[in-house]
CSV table of C-alpha atoms in Angstrom, one decimal:
chain,number,residue,atom,x,y,z
B,899,UNK,CA,31.7,-13.5,29.9
B,900,UNK,CA,31.3,-16.0,27.2
B,901,UNK,CA,27.5,-16.1,27.6
B,902,UNK,CA,27.2,-12.3,27.4
B,903,UNK,CA,29.1,-12.3,24.2
B,904,UNK,CA,27.1,-15.0,22.8
B,905,UNK,CA,23.8,-13.0,23.6
B,906,UNK,CA,25.4,-10.0,21.9
B,907,UNK,CA,26.2,-12.0,18.9
B,908,UNK,CA,22.5,-13.5,18.7
B,909,UNK,CA,21.1,-10.1,18.9
B,910,UNK,CA,23.4,-8.7,16.3
B,911,UNK,CA,22.6,-11.8,14.0
B,912,UNK,CA,18.9,-11.1,14.4
B,913,UNK,CA,19.3,-7.5,13.5
B,914,UNK,CA,21.5,-8.3,10.5
B,915,UNK,CA,18.9,-10.7,9.0
B,916,UNK,CA,17.3,-9.1,5.9
B,917,UNK,CA,13.5,-8.6,6.2
B,918,UNK,CA,11.0,-9.0,3.4
B,919,UNK,CA,10.1,-5.6,1.7
B,920,UNK,CA,7.0,-4.1,3.1
B,921,UNK,CA,3.8,-4.9,1.1
B,922,UNK,CA,2.9,-1.9,-0.9
B,923,UNK,CA,-0.1,-0.2,0.2
B,924,UNK,CA,-2.9,-0.5,-2.5
B,925,UNK,CA,-4.0,3.0,-3.8
B,926,UNK,CA,-7.7,3.6,-4.1
B,927,UNK,CA,-9.2,2.8,-7.3
B,928,UNK,CA,-11.1,6.1,-7.7
B,929,UNK,CA,-10.7,9.5,-6.2
B,930,UNK,CA,-13.8,11.8,-5.8
B,931,UNK,CA,-13.2,15.5,-4.8
B,932,UNK,CA,-14.9,16.9,-3.0
B,933,UNK,CA,-17.0,14.4,-1.0
B,934,UNK,CA,-19.0,17.3,0.3
B,935,UNK,CA,-20.2,19.8,-2.3
B,936,UNK,CA,-21.2,23.2,-0.5
B,937,UNK,CA,-23.3,25.7,-2.1
B,938,UNK,CA,-23.6,27.8,1.0
B,939,UNK,CA,-26.3,30.5,1.4
B,940,UNK,CA,-27.8,32.1,-1.6
B,941,UNK,CA,-31.0,34.1,-2.3
B,942,UNK,CA,-34.3,32.2,-3.2
B,943,UNK,CA,-34.8,31.5,-6.9
B,944,UNK,CA,-31.0,32.2,-7.8
B,945,UNK,CA,-29.1,29.3,-9.2
B,946,UNK,CA,-25.5,28.4,-8.4
B,947,UNK,CA,-23.5,25.4,-10.1
B,948,UNK,CA,-21.0,23.3,-8.4
B,949,UNK,CA,-19.1,20.1,-9.2
B,950,UNK,CA,-17.1,17.1,-8.1
B,951,UNK,CA,-14.3,15.4,-10.0
B,952,UNK,CA,-13.9,11.7,-10.3
B,953,UNK,CA,-10.4,10.3,-11.2
B,954,UNK,CA,-9.7,6.7,-11.9
B,955,UNK,CA,-6.4,6.2,-10.1
B,956,UNK,CA,-6.4,2.4,-11.0
B,957,UNK,CA,-4.3,0.7,-13.7
B,958,UNK,CA,-7.6,-0.5,-15.4
B,959,UNK,CA,-10.7,0.9,-17.2
B,960,UNK,CA,-13.6,1.3,-14.7
B,961,UNK,CA,-17.3,1.6,-15.1
B,962,UNK,CA,-18.2,4.7,-13.0
B,963,UNK,CA,-21.8,5.1,-12.0
B,964,UNK,CA,-23.2,8.4,-10.5
B,965,UNK,CA,-26.6,7.9,-9.0
B,966,UNK,CA,-29.0,10.0,-6.9
B,967,UNK,CA,-29.7,8.5,-3.6
B,968,UNK,CA,-31.8,11.2,-1.9
B,969,UNK,CA,-32.0,14.4,-3.8
B,970,UNK,CA,-34.6,17.2,-3.3
B,971,UNK,CA,-36.3,19.3,-6.0
B,972,UNK,CA,-33.9,22.3,-5.3
B,973,UNK,CA,-30.8,20.3,-6.5
B,974,UNK,CA,-30.4,19.3,-10.1
B,975,UNK,CA,-27.6,16.9,-10.7
B,976,UNK,CA,-26.4,15.9,-14.2
B,977,UNK,CA,-26.1,19.6,-15.6
B,978,UNK,CA,-25.2,19.5,-19.4
B,979,UNK,CA,-21.7,20.7,-18.5
B,980,UNK,CA,-21.1,17.3,-16.9
B,981,UNK,CA,-18.5,15.0,-18.5
B,982,UNK,CA,-19.6,12.3,-16.4
B,983,UNK,CA,-23.5,12.2,-16.5
B,984,UNK,CA,-25.8,10.5,-14.3
B,985,UNK,CA,-25.6,6.9,-15.0
B,986,UNK,CA,-22.5,5.1,-16.4
B,987,UNK,CA,-19.2,6.4,-17.7
B,988,UNK,CA,-16.3,4.5,-18.7
B,989,UNK,CA,-13.0,6.0,-17.3
B,990,UNK,CA,-9.5,4.9,-18.4
B,991,UNK,CA,-6.7,4.8,-16.1
B,992,UNK,CA,-5.7,8.3,-14.8
B,993,UNK,CA,-8.8,9.9,-16.8
B,994,UNK,CA,-11.0,12.2,-14.9
B,995,UNK,CA,-14.5,13.5,-15.4
B,996,UNK,CA,-16.6,16.0,-13.7
B,997,UNK,CA,-20.2,15.9,-12.5
B,998,UNK,CA,-22.1,19.3,-12.3
B,999,UNK,CA,-25.0,19.9,-10.0
B,1000,UNK,CA,-27.2,23.0,-10.0
B,1001,UNK,CA,-28.7,24.4,-6.7
B,1002,UNK,CA,-31.8,26.7,-6.7
B,1003,UNK,CA,-33.4,27.2,-3.5
B,1004,UNK,CA,-37.0,28.1,-3.2
B,1005,UNK,CA,-39.2,29.3,-0.4
B,1006,UNK,CA,-41.2,26.3,-0.6
B,1007,UNK,CA,-38.1,24.1,0.6
B,1008,UNK,CA,-36.9,27.0,2.9
B,1009,UNK,CA,-33.9,26.8,4.9
B,1010,UNK,CA,-31.0,24.3,5.0
B,1011,UNK,CA,-31.1,21.5,2.5
B,1012,UNK,CA,-28.9,18.3,1.9
B,1013,UNK,CA,-28.8,15.7,-0.6
B,1014,UNK,CA,-26.9,12.5,-1.1
B,1015,UNK,CA,-25.5,11.1,-4.4
B,1016,UNK,CA,-23.4,8.0,-4.8
B,1017,UNK,CA,-20.3,7.1,-7.0
B,1018,UNK,CA,-19.7,3.4,-7.6
B,1019,UNK,CA,-17.1,1.9,-9.7
B,1020,UNK,CA,-16.8,-1.6,-10.9
B,1021,UNK,CA,-13.9,-3.3,-12.8
B,1022,UNK,CA,-14.1,-5.4,-16.0
B,1023,UNK,CA,-15.4,-8.4,-14.1
B,1024,UNK,CA,-18.2,-6.3,-12.5
B,1025,UNK,CA,-16.6,-6.4,-9.1
B,1026,UNK,CA,-17.4,-3.1,-7.1
B,1027,UNK,CA,-13.9,-1.4,-6.3
B,1028,UNK,CA,-15.3,1.8,-5.1
B,1029,UNK,CA,-18.7,2.9,-3.4
B,1030,UNK,CA,-19.0,6.1,-1.5
B,1031,UNK,CA,-21.6,8.8,-1.0
B,1032,UNK,CA,-21.3,12.4,-2.1
B,1033,UNK,CA,-23.1,15.1,0.2
B,1034,UNK,CA,-24.7,18.2,-1.2
B,1035,UNK,CA,-25.7,21.1,1.1
B,1036,UNK,CA,-26.9,24.6,0.7
B,1037,UNK,CA,-29.4,27.1,2.2
B,1038,UNK,CA,-31.8,29.5,0.7
B,1039,UNK,CA,-32.8,33.0,2.0
B,1040,UNK,CA,-35.2,35.9,1.3
B,1041,UNK,CA,-32.9,38.7,0.2
């Protein structure tokens, strides 16, 4: 009986020991939405504009670079309405910017098209804290 009581006390003592608080999960330095910009189907030679938004969710100013990785002629990134252009933009904490892309399908580049852009963020020491592709897609058709 004493051994059973001692075991119960030992288990209770282990359960009563405070544990260290959980390590907070680091939030991402940047949020990009959407990561896939869909233009859908549209008639040849018509133009549509869509965008993606970049938000600095860190506590420090970041240098954000928007670059073209593989972009065909029917896509036109860096439209004048963009608040974060192709190249570099400084974003303060909680600040956002938008990158606007145009899509004008032509018969020459018929059918479904895709493109890849990339968003990279660096901290004040030049270390990369975010690096993700943004996909673009759309289709042209003869009306």
